[in-house]
Amino acid sequence: IIRLISLLLIVSLFLWFFYRERGTAPHTRRAFDFSAVKRLVKNRRLLFVCLLGIGFGSVNSSLLTHLAVFLNQDLGLDKTVAGLGLSALYLGGITGRLGWGWVGDRLLKGSSRRMLFIICMINVLMAGLFAGFTENVVLPTALVLFLVFLWGTTAVGWITSFFTAIGQLVDQESTGTATGLSLIFVRAGVVVSPPLLGYLADVHGSYELSWVFLGGLVLILACCFYWLTAPYERASYKEGA
């Protein structure tokens, strides 16, 4: 293995050294521009979208962490089916990343605000639906996997729509910094929510309260986002008129 890794490193260095584009000037390094960060922080529309990142990161990481355990313990499905649930979740995410782009372009006329809100509301709906599933509720395995797939379209498929909205709110030179800023909010949800949902499941004895908490968090963030961004939406309509 060590020899293979060493060989790959040597080949990579060889290709990098001999196959660089000739005649191109070396990249000049620029000092980090803190004023760009200040401008982004003052961009309220950007911060409102970033707040949704907390909810998206929470849903994404919580499902990836707890879905298999939920399917096995709360619904009584065997571990093989629980593993298939994760596959269905990822498949839904792939479908959602493609599908939401089409929905935004064709049906919502490029309105990232409405698209993000719809994605959030579907997450809330699915969290409430899963909160009602217990061992006493007998569901066909195919139906459970289909519902997991549906939730995956928003729980995992949100990422393209989210970062598209981020890119629309800043100039091209600030896109990278804005993306990094938004990831701070996303990672906050990724770090905090999974252990919290696990704690609620341990205390309550099932994931019912965990899903209620997750749906409530996303609902609050989505409503705040939609309300706070309403003036900007009205202003864009007036400019278009």
Coordinates of N, CA and C in Angstrom, one line a residue:
I1 N 0.8 -1.2 0.0 CA 0.0 0.0 0.0 C 0.9 1.3 0.0
I2 N 1.9 1.2 0.8 CA 2.8 2.4 0.9 C 3.5 2.6 -0.5
R3 N 3.9 1.5 -1.1 CA 4.5 1.7 -2.4 C 3.5 2.3 -3.4
L4 N 2.3 1.8 -3.4 CA 1.3 2.3 -4.3 C 1.0 3.8 -4.1
I5 N 0.9 4.2 -2.8 CA 0.7 5.6 -2.5 C 1.9 6.5 -3.0
S6 N 3.1 6.0 -2.8 CA 4.3 6.7 -3.2 C 4.3 6.8 -4.7
L7 N 4.0 5.7 -5.4 CA 3.9 5.8 -6.9 C 2.9 6.8 -7.4
L8 N 1.7 6.9 -6.8 CA 0.7 7.8 -7.1 C 1.2 9.2 -6.9
L9 N 1.9 9.5 -5.8 CA 2.4 10.8 -5.6 C 3.4 11.2 -6.6
I10 N 4.3 10.3 -7.0 CA 5.3 10.6 -8.0 C 4.7 10.9 -9.3
V11 N 3.7 10.1 -9.7 CA 3.0 10.3 -11.0 C 2.2 11.7 -11.0
S12 N 1.6 12.0 -9.9 CA 0.9 13.3 -9.7 C 1.8 14.5 -9.9
L13 N 3.0 14.4 -9.2 CA 4.0 15.5 -9.3 C 4.5 15.6 -10.7
F14 N 4.7 14.5 -11.4 CA 5.2 14.5 -12.8 C 4.2 15.1 -13.7
L15 N 2.9 14.8 -13.6 CA 1.9 15.4 -14.4 C 1.8 16.8 -14.1
W16 N 1.8 17.2 -12.9 CA 1.7 18.6 -12.5 C 2.8 19.4 -13.1
F17 N 4.0 18.9 -13.1 CA 5.2 19.7 -13.5 C 5.3 19.8 -15.0
F18 N 5.0 18.7 -15.7 CA 5.2 18.7 -17.2 C 4.0 19.1 -18.0
Y19 N 2.8 19.0 -17.4 CA 1.6 19.2 -18.2 C 0.9 20.5 -17.8
R20 N 1.5 21.4 -17.1 CA 0.9 22.7 -16.9 C 0.8 23.5 -18.1
E21 N -0.2 24.3 -18.2 CA -0.4 25.1 -19.4 C 0.8 26.0 -19.6
R22 N 1.4 26.0 -20.8 CA 2.5 26.8 -21.0 C 2.1 28.2 -21.4
G23 N 2.9 29.2 -21.0 CA 2.6 30.6 -21.3 C 1.7 31.3 -20.3
T24 N 1.2 30.5 -19.3 CA 0.3 31.2 -18.3 C 1.2 31.7 -17.2
A25 N 0.8 32.9 -16.8 CA 1.6 33.5 -15.7 C 1.2 32.9 -14.4
P26 N 2.1 32.8 -13.4 CA 1.8 32.2 -12.1 C 0.7 33.0 -11.4
H27 N -0.1 32.4 -10.6 CA -1.1 33.1 -9.9 C -0.5 34.0 -8.8
T28 N -1.0 35.2 -8.8 CA -0.5 36.1 -7.8 C -1.3 36.0 -6.5
R29 N -0.6 36.0 -5.4 CA -1.3 35.9 -4.2 C -1.7 37.2 -3.7
R30 N -3.0 37.3 -3.2 CA -3.5 38.6 -2.7 C -3.8 38.4 -1.2
A31 N -3.6 39.5 -0.5 CA -3.8 39.5 0.9 C -5.3 39.3 1.2
F32 N -5.7 38.7 2.3 CA -7.1 38.5 2.6 C -7.8 39.8 2.8
D33 N -8.9 40.0 2.1 CA -9.6 41.2 2.2 C -10.7 41.1 3.2
F34 N -10.4 41.7 4.4 CA -11.4 41.7 5.5 C -12.6 42.6 5.2
S35 N -12.4 43.6 4.3 CA -13.5 44.4 4.0 C -14.6 43.7 3.2
A36 N -14.2 42.7 2.5 CA -15.2 41.8 1.7 C -16.1 41.1 2.7
V37 N -15.5 40.6 3.8 CA -16.3 39.9 4.8 C -17.2 40.8 5.5
K38 N -16.8 42.0 5.7 CA -17.7 43.0 6.4 C -18.9 43.3 5.5
R39 N -18.6 43.4 4.2 CA -19.7 43.7 3.2 C -20.7 42.6 3.2
L40 N -20.2 41.3 3.3 CA -21.1 40.2 3.3 C -21.9 40.1 4.6
V41 N -21.3 40.5 5.7 CA -22.0 40.4 7.0 C -23.1 41.5 7.0
K42 N -22.9 42.6 6.3 CA -23.9 43.7 6.2 C -25.0 43.3 5.2
N43 N -24.8 42.3 4.4 CA -25.8 41.9 3.4 C -26.9 41.1 4.1
R44 N -28.0 41.7 4.5 CA -29.1 41.1 5.3 C -29.7 39.9 4.5
R45 N -29.9 40.1 3.3 CA -30.6 39.0 2.5 C -29.7 37.7 2.6
L46 N -28.4 38.0 2.5 CA -27.5 36.8 2.5 C -27.5 36.1 3.9
L47 N -27.6 36.9 5.0 CA -27.6 36.4 6.3 C -29.0 35.6 6.5
F48 N -30.0 36.1 6.0 CA -31.3 35.5 6.1 C -31.3 34.1 5.5
V49 N -30.7 34.0 4.3 CA -30.5 32.7 3.7 C -29.6 31.8 4.5
C50 N -28.5 32.4 5.0 CA -27.6 31.6 5.8 C -28.3 31.0 7.0
L51 N -29.3 31.7 7.6 CA -30.0 31.1 8.7 C -30.7 29.8 8.4
L52 N -31.1 29.7 7.2 CA -31.8 28.5 6.7 C -30.7 27.3 6.7
G53 N -29.5 27.7 6.6 CA -28.4 26.7 6.6 C -28.4 25.9 7.9
I54 N -28.8 26.5 9.0 CA -28.8 25.8 10.3 C -29.9 24.7 10.2
G55 N -31.0 25.0 9.6 CA -32.1 24.0 9.5 C -31.7 22.9 8.5
F56 N -31.1 23.3 7.4 CA -30.8 22.3 6.4 C -29.7 21.4 6.9
G57 N -28.7 21.9 7.6 CA -27.6 21.1 8.1 C -28.1 20.2 9.2
S58 N -29.1 20.7 10.0 CA -29.7 19.8 11.0 C -30.4 18.6 10.5
V59 N -31.3 18.9 9.5 CA -32.1 17.8 8.9 C -31.1 16.8 8.2
N60 N -30.2 17.3 7.4 CA -29.3 16.4 6.6 C -28.5 15.5 7.6
S61 N -27.8 16.1 8.5 CA -27.0 15.3 9.4 C -27.8 14.4 10.3
S62 N -28.9 14.9 10.8 CA -29.7 14.1 11.7 C -30.3 12.8 11.1
L63 N -30.7 13.0 9.8 CA -31.3 11.8 9.1 C -30.2 10.8 8.8
L64 N -29.0 11.3 8.4 CA -27.9 10.4 8.0 C -27.4 9.7 9.3
T65 N -27.6 10.3 10.4 CA -27.1 9.7 11.7 C -28.1 8.8 12.3
H66 N -29.4 9.2 12.3 CA -30.4 8.4 13.1 C -31.4 7.6 12.3
L67 N -31.4 7.8 11.0 CA -32.5 7.1 10.2 C -32.5 5.6 10.3
A68 N -31.3 5.0 10.2 CA -31.2 3.5 10.3 C -31.6 3.0 11.7
V69 N -31.2 3.8 12.7 CA -31.6 3.4 14.1 C -33.1 3.5 14.2
F70 N -33.7 4.6 13.7 CA -35.1 4.8 13.8 C -35.9 3.7 13.1
L71 N -35.5 3.4 11.9 CA -36.2 2.3 11.1 C -36.1 1.0 11.8
N72 N -35.0 0.7 12.5 CA -34.8 -0.6 13.1 C -35.5 -0.7 14.5
Q73 N -35.3 0.4 15.3 CA -35.9 0.3 16.7 C -37.3 0.8 16.7
D74 N -37.7 1.9 16.1 CA -39.0 2.4 16.2 C -40.0 1.7 15.3
L75 N -39.6 1.4 14.1 CA -40.5 0.7 13.2 C -40.3 -0.8 13.2
G76 N -39.3 -1.3 13.8 CA -39.1 -2.7 13.9 C -38.6 -3.4 12.6
L77 N -38.1 -2.6 11.7 CA -37.6 -3.2 10.5 C -36.2 -3.8 10.7
D78 N -35.9 -4.8 10.0 CA -34.6 -5.5 10.2 C -33.5 -4.5 9.7
K79 N -32.2 -4.9 10.0 CA -31.1 -4.0 9.7 C -30.8 -3.9 8.2
T80 N -31.1 -4.9 7.5 CA -30.9 -4.9 6.1 C -31.8 -3.8 5.4
V81 N -33.1 -3.8 5.8 CA -34.0 -2.8 5.3 C -33.6 -1.4 5.8
A82 N -33.1 -1.3 7.0 CA -32.7 0.0 7.5 C -31.5 0.5 6.7
G83 N -30.6 -0.4 6.3 CA -29.6 0.0 5.3 C -30.1 0.4 4.0
L84 N -31.1 -0.2 3.5 CA -31.8 0.2 2.3 C -32.4 1.6 2.4
G85 N -32.8 1.9 3.6 CA -33.4 3.2 3.9 C -32.4 4.3 3.6
L86 N -31.1 4.1 4.0 CA -30.1 5.1 3.7 C -29.8 5.2 2.3
S87 N -29.9 4.1 1.5 CA -29.7 4.1 0.1 C -30.9 4.9 -0.6
A88 N -32.1 4.7 -0.1 CA -33.2 5.4 -0.6 C -33.1 6.9 -0.3
L89 N -32.5 7.2 0.9 CA -32.4 8.7 1.2 C -31.4 9.3 0.3
Y90 N -30.3 8.7 0.0 CA -29.3 9.2 -0.9 C -29.8 9.3 -2.3
L91 N -30.6 8.3 -2.7 CA -31.2 8.4 -4.1 C -32.2 9.5 -4.2
G92 N -32.9 9.8 -3.1 CA -33.8 10.9 -3.1 C -33.0 12.2 -3.2
G93 N -31.9 12.3 -2.5 CA -31.1 13.5 -2.6 C -30.6 13.8 -4.0
I94 N -30.1 12.7 -4.7 CA -29.7 12.9 -6.1 C -30.8 13.4 -6.9
T95 N -32.0 12.8 -6.8 CA -33.1 13.2 -7.5 C -33.5 14.7 -7.2
G96 N -33.5 15.0 -5.9 CA -33.9 16.3 -5.5 C -32.9 17.4 -6.0
R97 N -31.6 17.1 -6.1 CA -30.7 18.1 -6.6 C -31.0 18.5 -8.0
L98 N -31.4 17.5 -8.8 CA -31.7 17.7 -10.2 C -33.2 18.3 -10.3
G99 N -34.1 17.8 -9.6 CA -35.5 18.2 -9.7 C -35.7 19.6 -9.2
W100 N -35.1 20.0 -8.1 CA -35.4 21.3 -7.6 C -34.8 22.4 -8.5
G101 N -33.7 22.1 -9.2 CA -33.3 23.0 -10.2 C -34.3 23.3 -11.3
W102 N -34.9 22.2 -11.8 CA -35.9 22.3 -12.8 C -37.1 23.0 -12.3
V103 N -37.6 22.7 -11.1 CA -38.7 23.4 -10.5 C -38.5 24.9 -10.3
G104 N -37.3 25.2 -9.9 CA -37.0 26.7 -9.7 C -36.9 27.4 -11.0
D105 N -36.4 26.8 -12.1 CA -36.3 27.5 -13.4 C -37.6 27.5 -14.1
R106 N -38.4 26.4 -14.1 CA -39.6 26.3 -14.9 C -40.9 26.8 -14.2
L107 N -41.0 26.4 -12.9 CA -42.3 26.6 -12.3 C -42.3 27.9 -11.4
L108 N -41.1 28.1 -10.7 CA -41.0 29.3 -9.8 C -40.3 30.5 -10.4
K109 N -40.0 30.4 -11.7 CA -39.4 31.5 -12.4 C -38.1 32.0 -11.8
G110 N -37.3 31.1 -11.2 CA -36.1 31.5 -10.6 C -36.2 32.1 -9.2
S111 N -37.3 32.0 -8.6 CA -37.5 32.6 -7.2 C -36.8 31.6 -6.2
S112 N -35.6 31.9 -5.8 CA -35.0 31.1 -4.8 C -35.7 31.2 -3.4
R113 N -36.3 32.3 -3.2 CA -37.0 32.5 -1.9 C -38.1 31.5 -1.7
R114 N -38.9 31.5 -2.7 CA -40.1 30.5 -2.7 C -39.6 29.1 -2.7
M115 N -38.6 28.8 -3.5 CA -38.1 27.4 -3.6 C -37.5 26.9 -2.2
L116 N -36.7 27.8 -1.6 CA -36.2 27.4 -0.3 C -37.3 27.2 0.7
F117 N -38.3 28.1 0.7 CA -39.4 27.9 1.7 C -40.1 26.7 1.4
I118 N -40.4 26.3 0.2 CA -41.1 25.1 -0.1 C -40.3 23.8 0.4
I119 N -39.0 23.9 0.1 CA -38.1 22.8 0.6 C -38.2 22.6 2.1
C120 N -38.2 23.8 2.8 CA -38.3 23.7 4.2 C -39.6 23.2 4.7
M121 N -40.7 23.6 4.1 CA -42.0 23.1 4.5 C -42.2 21.6 4.2
I122 N -41.6 21.1 3.2 CA -41.6 19.6 2.9 C -40.9 18.9 4.0
N123 N -39.7 19.5 4.4 CA -39.0 18.9 5.6 C -39.8 18.9 6.8
V124 N -40.6 20.0 7.1 CA -41.4 20.0 8.3 C -42.5 19.0 8.2
L125 N -43.1 18.9 7.0 CA -44.2 17.9 6.8 C -43.7 16.5 7.0
M126 N -42.5 16.1 6.5 CA -42.0 14.8 6.6 C -41.6 14.5 8.0
A127 N -41.0 15.5 8.7 CA -40.7 15.3 10.1 C -41.9 15.0 11.0
G128 N -43.0 15.7 10.7 CA -44.2 15.5 11.4 C -44.8 14.1 11.1
L129 N -44.7 13.7 9.9 CA -45.2 12.4 9.5 C -44.4 11.3 10.1
F130 N -43.1 11.4 10.2 CA -42.3 10.4 10.8 C -42.4 10.3 12.3
A131 N -42.8 11.5 12.9 CA -43.0 11.5 14.3 C -44.2 10.7 14.7
G132 N -45.2 10.5 13.8 CA -46.3 9.6 14.1 C -46.1 8.2 13.8
F133 N -44.9 7.8 13.3 CA -44.6 6.4 13.1 C -44.1 5.7 14.3
T134 N -44.7 4.7 14.8 CA -44.2 3.9 15.9 C -44.3 2.4 15.6
E135 N -44.0 1.6 16.5 CA -44.1 0.1 16.3 C -45.5 -0.3 16.1
N136 N -46.4 0.5 16.7 CA -47.9 0.1 16.6 C -48.4 0.4 15.2
V137 N -47.7 1.3 14.5 CA -48.2 1.6 13.1 C -47.5 0.7 12.1
V138 N -48.2 -0.2 11.5 CA -47.7 -1.2 10.6 C -47.7 -0.7 9.2
L139 N -46.6 -0.5 8.6 CA -46.5 0.1 7.2 C -45.8 -0.9 6.3
P140 N -46.2 -1.0 5.1 CA -45.4 -1.8 4.1 C -44.0 -1.3 4.0
T141 N -43.1 -2.2 3.9 CA -41.7 -1.8 3.7 C -41.5 -0.9 2.5
A142 N -42.1 -1.2 1.4 CA -42.0 -0.4 0.2 C -42.5 1.0 0.4
L143 N -43.6 1.2 1.2 CA -44.1 2.5 1.5 C -43.1 3.3 2.3
V144 N -42.5 2.6 3.3 CA -41.5 3.3 4.2 C -40.3 3.8 3.4
L145 N -39.8 2.9 2.5 CA -38.7 3.3 1.7 C -39.0 4.4 0.7
F146 N -40.3 4.4 0.2 CA -40.7 5.5 -0.7 C -40.8 6.8 0.1
L147 N -41.3 6.8 1.3 CA -41.3 8.0 2.1 C -39.9 8.5 2.5
V148 N -39.0 7.6 2.7 CA -37.7 8.0 3.0 C -37.1 8.7 1.7
F149 N -37.4 8.1 0.6 CA -36.9 8.6 -0.7 C -37.4 10.1 -0.9
L150 N -38.7 10.3 -0.6 CA -39.3 11.6 -0.7 C -38.6 12.6 0.2
W151 N -38.4 12.2 1.5 CA -37.7 13.1 2.4 C -36.3 13.4 1.9
G152 N -35.7 12.4 1.3 CA -34.3 12.6 0.8 C -34.2 13.7 -0.3
T153 N -35.3 13.9 -1.0 CA -35.3 15.0 -2.1 C -35.1 16.3 -1.5
T154 N -35.5 16.5 -0.2 CA -35.4 17.8 0.4 C -34.3 17.8 1.5
A155 N -34.2 16.7 2.3 CA -33.3 16.6 3.4 C -31.8 16.6 2.9
V156 N -31.6 15.9 1.7 CA -30.3 15.8 1.1 C -30.2 16.7 -0.2
G157 N -31.3 16.8 -0.9 CA -31.3 17.5 -2.2 C -31.4 19.0 -2.1
W158 N -31.4 19.6 -0.9 CA -31.5 21.1 -0.7 C -30.2 21.8 -1.2
I159 N -29.1 21.1 -1.2 CA -27.8 21.8 -1.3 C -27.6 22.7 -2.5
T160 N -28.1 22.1 -3.7 CA -27.9 22.9 -4.9 C -28.7 24.2 -4.9
S161 N -30.0 24.1 -4.4 CA -30.8 25.3 -4.4 C -30.3 26.3 -3.4
F162 N -29.7 25.8 -2.3 CA -29.2 26.7 -1.2 C -28.0 27.5 -1.7
F163 N -27.1 26.8 -2.3 CA -25.9 27.5 -2.7 C -26.1 28.3 -4.0
T164 N -27.1 28.0 -4.8 CA -27.5 28.8 -5.9 C -28.0 30.2 -5.4
A165 N -28.8 30.1 -4.4 CA -29.4 31.3 -3.8 C -28.2 32.2 -3.2
I166 N -27.3 31.5 -2.6 CA -26.1 32.3 -2.0 C -25.4 33.0 -3.1
G167 N -25.1 32.3 -4.3 CA -24.4 32.9 -5.4 C -25.2 34.1 -6.0
Q168 N -26.5 34.1 -6.0 CA -27.3 35.1 -6.6 C -27.3 36.4 -5.8
L169 N -26.9 36.3 -4.5 CA -26.9 37.5 -3.6 C -25.6 38.3 -3.5
V170 N -24.6 37.7 -4.1 CA -23.2 38.4 -4.0 C -22.6 38.5 -5.4
D171 N -21.6 39.3 -5.6 CA -20.9 39.4 -6.8 C -20.0 38.2 -7.0
Q172 N -19.5 38.1 -8.2 CA -18.7 36.9 -8.5 C -17.4 36.8 -7.7
E173 N -16.8 37.9 -7.4 CA -15.6 37.9 -6.6 C -15.8 37.5 -5.2
S174 N -17.0 37.6 -4.7 CA -17.3 37.3 -3.3 C -18.0 35.9 -3.1
T175 N -18.1 35.2 -4.2 CA -18.9 33.9 -4.1 C -18.2 32.9 -3.1
G176 N -16.9 32.8 -3.2 CA -16.2 31.8 -2.4 C -16.3 32.2 -0.9
T177 N -16.1 33.5 -0.6 CA -16.3 33.9 0.8 C -17.7 33.8 1.3
A178 N -18.7 34.1 0.5 CA -20.1 33.9 0.9 C -20.4 32.5 1.1
T179 N -19.9 31.6 0.3 CA -20.1 30.1 0.5 C -19.5 29.7 1.8
G180 N -18.3 30.2 2.1 CA -17.7 29.8 3.4 C -18.5 30.3 4.6
L181 N -19.0 31.5 4.4 CA -19.8 32.1 5.5 C -21.1 31.3 5.7
S182 N -21.7 30.9 4.6 CA -23.0 30.1 4.8 C -22.7 28.7 5.4
L183 N -21.5 28.2 5.1 CA -21.2 26.9 5.6 C -21.0 26.9 7.2
I184 N -20.7 28.1 7.7 CA -20.6 28.2 9.2 C -21.9 27.9 9.8
F185 N -23.0 28.4 9.2 CA -24.3 28.1 9.7 C -24.7 26.7 9.5
V186 N -24.4 26.2 8.3 CA -24.7 24.8 8.0 C -24.0 23.8 9.0
R187 N -22.7 24.1 9.2 CA -22.0 23.2 10.1 C -22.5 23.3 11.5
A188 N -23.0 24.5 11.9 CA -23.5 24.6 13.2 C -24.7 23.6 13.4
G189 N -25.6 23.5 12.4 CA -26.6 22.5 12.5 C -26.1 21.1 12.5
V190 N -25.1 20.9 11.7 CA -24.5 19.5 11.5 C -23.9 19.1 12.9
V191 N -23.3 20.0 13.6 CA -22.6 19.6 14.8 C -23.6 19.4 16.0
V192 N -24.5 20.3 16.1 CA -25.4 20.4 17.3 C -26.6 19.5 17.3
S193 N -27.2 19.4 16.1 CA -28.5 18.7 16.1 C -28.5 17.1 16.3
P194 N -27.6 16.4 15.6 CA -27.6 14.9 15.8 C -27.5 14.5 17.2
P195 N -26.5 15.0 18.0 CA -26.5 14.5 19.4 C -27.7 14.9 20.2
L196 N -28.2 16.1 19.9 CA -29.4 16.5 20.6 C -30.6 15.6 20.3
L197 N -30.8 15.3 19.0 CA -31.9 14.4 18.7 C -31.7 13.0 19.3
G198 N -30.4 12.5 19.4 CA -30.1 11.3 20.0 C -30.5 11.3 21.5
Y199 N -30.2 12.4 22.1 CA -30.5 12.6 23.6 C -32.0 12.5 23.8
L200 N -32.7 13.2 22.9 CA -34.2 13.2 23.1 C -34.8 11.8 22.9
A201 N -34.2 11.1 21.9 CA -34.7 9.8 21.7 C -34.4 8.8 22.9
D202 N -33.2 9.0 23.5 CA -32.9 8.2 24.7 C -33.8 8.5 25.8
V203 N -34.1 9.8 26.0 CA -34.9 10.2 27.2 C -36.4 9.8 26.9
H204 N -36.9 10.0 25.7 CA -38.3 9.7 25.4 C -38.5 8.2 25.1
G205 N -37.5 7.5 24.7 CA -37.7 6.1 24.4 C -38.0 5.8 23.0
S206 N -38.1 6.9 22.2 CA -38.4 6.7 20.7 C -38.0 8.0 20.1
Y207 N -38.1 8.0 18.7 CA -37.7 9.2 18.0 C -38.8 10.2 17.8
E208 N -40.0 10.0 18.4 CA -41.1 10.8 18.2 C -40.8 12.3 18.5
L209 N -40.3 12.5 19.7 CA -40.0 13.9 20.1 C -38.8 14.5 19.3
S210 N -37.9 13.6 18.9 CA -36.8 14.1 18.1 C -37.2 14.7 16.8
W211 N -38.1 14.0 16.1 CA -38.6 14.5 14.8 C -39.5 15.7 15.0
V212 N -40.2 15.8 16.1 CA -41.0 17.0 16.4 C -40.1 18.2 16.6
F213 N -39.0 18.0 17.3 CA -38.1 19.1 17.6 C -37.5 19.5 16.2
L214 N -37.1 18.5 15.4 CA -36.4 18.9 14.1 C -37.4 19.6 13.2
G215 N -38.6 19.2 13.1 CA -39.6 19.9 12.3 C -39.9 21.3 12.9
G216 N -40.0 21.4 14.2 CA -40.2 22.7 14.8 C -39.1 23.7 14.5
L217 N -37.9 23.2 14.6 CA -36.7 24.1 14.3 C -36.8 24.6 12.9
V218 N -37.0 23.7 11.9 CA -37.0 24.1 10.5 C -38.2 25.1 10.3
L219 N -39.3 24.8 10.9 CA -40.5 25.6 10.7 C -40.3 27.1 11.2
I220 N -39.6 27.2 12.4 CA -39.3 28.5 12.9 C -38.4 29.3 12.0
L221 N -37.3 28.6 11.6 CA -36.3 29.2 10.7 C -36.9 29.6 9.4
A222 N -37.8 28.7 8.8 CA -38.4 29.0 7.5 C -39.4 30.2 7.6
C223 N -40.2 30.2 8.6 CA -41.1 31.4 8.7 C -40.4 32.7 8.9
C224 N -39.3 32.7 9.8 CA -38.6 33.9 10.0 C -37.9 34.3 8.6
F225 N -37.4 33.4 7.9 CA -36.8 33.7 6.6 C -37.8 34.3 5.6
Y226 N -39.0 33.7 5.5 CA -40.0 34.1 4.6 C -40.5 35.5 4.9
W227 N -40.6 35.8 6.2 CA -41.2 37.0 6.7 C -40.1 38.1 6.5
L228 N -38.9 37.8 6.9 CA -37.8 38.9 6.8 C -37.4 39.2 5.4
T229 N -37.6 38.3 4.5 CA -37.2 38.5 3.1 C -38.4 39.1 2.2
A230 N -39.5 39.2 2.8 CA -40.7 39.7 2.0 C -40.5 41.1 1.5
P231 N -39.9 42.0 2.2 CA -39.7 43.4 1.7 C -38.8 43.4 0.4
Y232 N -37.8 42.5 0.4 CA -36.9 42.4 -0.7 C -37.6 41.9 -1.9
E233 N -38.5 40.9 -1.7 CA -39.3 40.3 -2.8 C -40.2 41.4 -3.4
R234 N -40.9 42.2 -2.6 CA -41.7 43.2 -3.1 C -40.9 44.3 -3.9
A235 N -39.8 44.6 -3.4 CA -38.9 45.6 -4.0 C -38.5 45.1 -5.4
S236 N -38.2 43.8 -5.5 CA -37.8 43.3 -6.8 C -38.9 43.3 -7.8
Y237 N -40.2 43.1 -7.3 CA -41.3 43.1 -8.2 C -41.5 44.5 -8.7
K238 N -41.3 45.5 -7.9 CA -41.5 46.9 -8.3 C -40.5 47.3 -9.3
E239 N -39.3 46.9 -9.1 CA -38.2 47.2 -10.1 C -38.5 46.5 -11.4
G240 N -39.0 45.3 -11.4 CA -39.4 44.6 -12.6 C -40.5 45.3 -13.4
A241 N -41.4 45.9 -12.6 CA -42.6 46.6 -13.2 C -42.1 47.9 -13.9

